[in-house]
mmCIF file with all atom_site columns, C-alpha atoms in Angstrom:
data_model
loop_
_atom_site.group_PDB
_atom_site.id
_atom_site.type_symbol
_atom_site.label_atom_id
_atom_site.label_alt_id
_atom_site.label_comp_id
_atom_site.label_asym_id
_atom_site.label_entity_id
_atom_site.label_seq_id
_atom_site.pdbx_PDB_ins_code
_atom_site.Cartn_x
_atom_site.Cartn_y
_atom_site.Cartn_z
_atom_site.occupancy
_atom_site.B_iso_or_equiv
_atom_site.pdbx_formal_charge
_atom_site.auth_seq_id
_atom_site.auth_comp_id
_atom_site.auth_asym_id
_atom_site.auth_atom_id
_atom_site.pdbx_PDB_model_num
ATOM 1  C CA . MET A 1 1  ? -55.856 41.472 -24.475 1.00 0.00 ? 1  MET A CA 1
ATOM 2  C CA . THR A 1 2  ? -57.013 41.885 -20.725 1.00 0.00 ? 2  THR A CA 1
ATOM 3  C CA . THR A 1 3  ? -59.787 40.198 -19.436 1.00 0.00 ? 3  THR A CA 1
ATOM 4  C CA . PHE A 1 4  ? -61.763 42.003 -16.634 1.00 0.00 ? 4  PHE A CA 1
ATOM 5  C CA . THR A 1 5  ? -63.543 40.350 -13.988 1.00 0.00 ? 5  THR A CA 1
ATOM 6  C CA . ALA A 1 6  ? -66.402 41.988 -11.765 1.00 0.00 ? 6  ALA A CA 1
ATOM 7  C CA . ASN A 1 7  ? -63.760 42.391 -8.800  1.00 0.00 ? 7  ASN A CA 1
ATOM 8  C CA . THR A 1 8  ? -61.209 44.130 -11.483 1.00 0.00 ? 8  THR A CA 1
ATOM 9  C CA . LEU A 1 9  ? -63.725 46.894 -12.245 1.00 0.00 ? 9  LEU A CA 1
ATOM 10 C CA . LYS A 1 10 ? -65.173 47.254 -8.889  1.00 0.00 ? 10 LYS A CA 1
ATOM 11 C CA . GLU A 1 11 ? -61.393 47.673 -7.458  1.00 0.00 ? 11 GLU A CA 1
ATOM 12 C CA . LEU A 1 12 ? -60.677 49.872 -10.083 1.00 0.00 ? 12 LEU A CA 1
ATOM 13 C CA . ALA A 1 13 ? -63.805 52.048 -9.401  1.00 0.00 ? 13 ALA A CA 1
ATOM 14 C CA . TYR A 1 14 ? -62.973 52.080 -5.829  1.00 0.00 ? 14 TYR A CA 1
ATOM 15 C CA . PHE A 1 15 ? -59.481 53.144 -6.897  1.00 0.00 ? 15 PHE A CA 1
ATOM 16 C CA . TYR A 1 16 ? -60.610 56.208 -9.198  1.00 0.00 ? 16 TYR A CA 1
ATOM 17 C CA . THR A 1 17 ? -62.839 57.287 -6.430  1.00 0.00 ? 17 THR A CA 1
ATOM 18 C CA . ASN A 1 18 ? -60.853 56.993 -3.794  1.00 0.00 ? 18 ASN A CA 1
ATOM 19 C CA . THR A 1 19 ? -57.756 58.464 -5.088  1.00 0.00 ? 19 THR A CA 1
ATOM 20 C CA . ASP A 1 20 ? -57.206 61.798 -3.932  1.00 0.00 ? 20 ASP A CA 1
ATOM 21 C CA . ARG A 1 21 ? -54.898 64.870 -4.791  1.00 0.00 ? 21 ARG A CA 1
ATOM 22 C CA . SER A 1 22 ? -52.301 63.868 -1.735  1.00 0.00 ? 22 SER A CA 1
ATOM 23 C CA . MET A 1 23 ? -51.828 60.673 -3.027  1.00 0.00 ? 23 MET A CA 1
ATOM 24 C CA . LEU A 1 24 ? -51.160 62.244 -6.916  1.00 0.00 ? 24 LEU A CA 1
ATOM 25 C CA . GLU A 1 25 ? -48.431 64.320 -5.249  1.00 0.00 ? 25 GLU A CA 1
ATOM 26 C CA . ASP A 1 26 ? -46.744 61.904 -3.154  1.00 0.00 ? 26 ASP A CA 1
ATOM 27 C CA . LYS A 1 27 ? -46.323 60.494 -6.245  1.00 0.00 ? 27 LYS A CA 1
ATOM 28 C CA . GLY A 1 28 ? -45.329 63.236 -8.615  1.00 0.00 ? 28 GLY A CA 1
ATOM 29 C CA . LEU A 1 29 ? -47.950 62.899 -11.077 1.00 0.00 ? 29 LEU A CA 1
ATOM 30 C CA . ILE A 1 30 ? -49.079 66.335 -9.725  1.00 0.00 ? 30 ILE A CA 1
ATOM 31 C CA . GLN A 1 31 ? -47.352 69.463 -7.710  1.00 0.00 ? 31 GLN A CA 1
ATOM 32 C CA . PRO A 1 32 ? -47.754 69.881 -4.248  1.00 0.00 ? 32 PRO A CA 1
ATOM 33 C CA . GLY A 1 33 ? -50.565 72.742 -3.124  1.00 0.00 ? 33 GLY A CA 1
ATOM 34 C CA . LYS A 1 34 ? -52.868 74.551 -4.547  1.00 0.00 ? 34 LYS A CA 1
ATOM 35 C CA . ALA A 1 35 ? -50.719 76.163 -7.155  1.00 0.00 ? 35 ALA A CA 1
ATOM 36 C CA . GLY A 1 36 ? -49.567 73.043 -8.380  1.00 0.00 ? 36 GLY A CA 1
ATOM 37 C CA . ASP A 1 37 ? -52.638 71.479 -8.779  1.00 0.00 ? 37 ASP A CA 1
ATOM 38 C CA . ASP A 1 38 ? -52.774 72.574 -12.599 1.00 0.00 ? 38 ASP A CA 1
ATOM 39 C CA . ARG A 1 39 ? -52.753 68.960 -14.701 1.00 0.00 ? 39 ARG A CA 1
ATOM 40 C CA . TRP A 1 40 ? -55.370 68.025 -12.157 1.00 0.00 ? 40 TRP A CA 1
ATOM 41 C CA . LYS A 1 41 ? -57.373 71.540 -12.059 1.00 0.00 ? 41 LYS A CA 1
ATOM 42 C CA . ARG A 1 42 ? -57.168 71.885 -16.002 1.00 0.00 ? 42 ARG A CA 1
ATOM 43 C CA . PHE A 1 43 ? -59.458 68.817 -16.430 1.00 0.00 ? 43 PHE A CA 1
ATOM 44 C CA . ASN A 1 44 ? -61.986 69.864 -13.815 1.00 0.00 ? 44 ASN A CA 1
ATOM 45 C CA . HIS A 1 45 ? -61.058 66.873 -11.430 1.00 0.00 ? 45 HIS A CA 1
ATOM 46 C CA . ASN A 1 46 ? -61.783 64.570 -14.144 1.00 0.00 ? 46 ASN A CA 1
ATOM 47 C CA . PHE A 1 47 ? -60.309 61.341 -13.175 1.00 0.00 ? 47 PHE A CA 1
ATOM 48 C CA . ASP A 1 48 ? -60.887 59.937 -16.717 1.00 0.00 ? 48 ASP A CA 1
ATOM 49 C CA . ILE A 1 49 ? -59.475 62.816 -18.168 1.00 0.00 ? 49 ILE A CA 1
ATOM 50 C CA . PHE A 1 50 ? -56.314 62.935 -16.642 1.00 0.00 ? 50 PHE A CA 1
ATOM 51 C CA . ILE A 1 51 ? -55.731 59.888 -16.947 1.00 0.00 ? 51 ILE A CA 1
ATOM 52 C CA . LEU A 1 52 ? -55.659 60.134 -20.524 1.00 0.00 ? 52 LEU A CA 1
ATOM 53 C CA . LYS A 1 53 ? -53.955 63.256 -20.936 1.00 0.00 ? 53 LYS A CA 1
ATOM 54 C CA . LEU A 1 54 ? -50.690 61.450 -18.440 1.00 0.00 ? 54 LEU A CA 1
ATOM 55 C CA . SER A 1 55 ? -47.501 60.787 -20.288 1.00 0.00 ? 55 SER A CA 1
ATOM 56 C CA . ASP A 1 56 ? -46.897 57.001 -20.817 1.00 0.00 ? 56 ASP A CA 1
ATOM 57 C CA . GLU A 1 57 ? -44.236 57.089 -17.965 1.00 0.00 ? 57 GLU A CA 1
ATOM 58 C CA . ASP A 1 58 ? -46.610 58.734 -15.352 1.00 0.00 ? 58 ASP A CA 1
ATOM 59 C CA . ARG A 1 59 ? -49.761 56.192 -16.845 1.00 0.00 ? 59 ARG A CA 1
ATOM 60 C CA . ALA A 1 60 ? -47.283 53.597 -15.610 1.00 0.00 ? 60 ALA A CA 1
ATOM 61 C CA . VAL A 1 61 ? -46.769 55.654 -12.468 1.00 0.00 ? 61 VAL A CA 1
ATOM 62 C CA . LEU A 1 62 ? -50.447 55.180 -11.764 1.00 0.00 ? 62 LEU A CA 1
ATOM 63 C CA . ALA A 1 63 ? -50.816 51.821 -13.145 1.00 0.00 ? 63 ALA A CA 1
ATOM 64 C CA . ALA A 1 64 ? -48.801 50.985 -10.251 1.00 0.00 ? 64 ALA A CA 1
ATOM 65 C CA . MET A 1 65 ? -50.860 52.826 -7.506  1.00 0.00 ? 65 MET A CA 1
ATOM 66 C CA . ALA A 1 66 ? -54.165 50.963 -8.815  1.00 0.00 ? 66 ALA A CA 1
ATOM 67 C CA . THR A 1 67 ? -52.069 47.354 -8.819  1.00 0.00 ? 67 THR A CA 1
ATOM 68 C CA . ASP A 1 68 ? -51.036 48.429 -5.454  1.00 0.00 ? 68 ASP A CA 1
ATOM 69 C CA . TYR A 1 69 ? -54.473 49.423 -4.185  1.00 0.00 ? 69 TYR A CA 1
ATOM 70 C CA . ALA A 1 70 ? -56.308 45.888 -5.992  1.00 0.00 ? 70 ALA A CA 1
ATOM 71 C CA . LYS A 1 71 ? -53.640 43.403 -3.653  1.00 0.00 ? 71 LYS A CA 1
ATOM 72 C CA . SER A 1 72 ? -55.438 44.762 -0.777  1.00 0.00 ? 72 SER A CA 1
ATOM 73 C CA . PHE A 1 73 ? -58.650 43.144 -2.076  1.00 0.00 ? 73 PHE A CA 1
ATOM 74 C CA . GLU A 1 74 ? -56.597 39.622 -2.681  1.00 0.00 ? 74 GLU A CA 1
ATOM 75 C CA . PRO A 1 75 ? -57.458 37.214 -0.196  1.00 0.00 ? 75 PRO A CA 1
ATOM 76 C CA . GLN A 1 76 ? -54.768 36.119 1.862   1.00 0.00 ? 76 GLN A CA 1
ATOM 77 C CA . GLY A 1 77 ? -53.051 32.626 2.036   1.00 0.00 ? 77 GLY A CA 1
ATOM 78 C CA . GLY A 1 78 ? -53.669 32.442 -1.487  1.00 0.00 ? 78 GLY A CA 1
ATOM 79 C CA . ALA A 1 79 ? -57.421 30.886 -1.303  1.00 0.00 ? 79 ALA A CA 1
ATOM 80 C CA . ALA A 1 80 ? -60.316 32.853 -2.671  1.00 0.00 ? 80 ALA A CA 1
#
């Protein structure tokens, strides 16, 4: 089981808040342009529902995006 820390939750909240359509388009999770917005728009831009409805493969892409985002919060040099 994964253990979440206070910082992990904060990082995830920032990721959810700061992820926009262009980031999802860049990773191929939604098609570019207004007409290609179906999967995102269908859930009224609700990121939680969007995540739950993604395929396992697409959710793995999104998880990698979140991991990369969280790395920006890690202290440099290995010391916290």
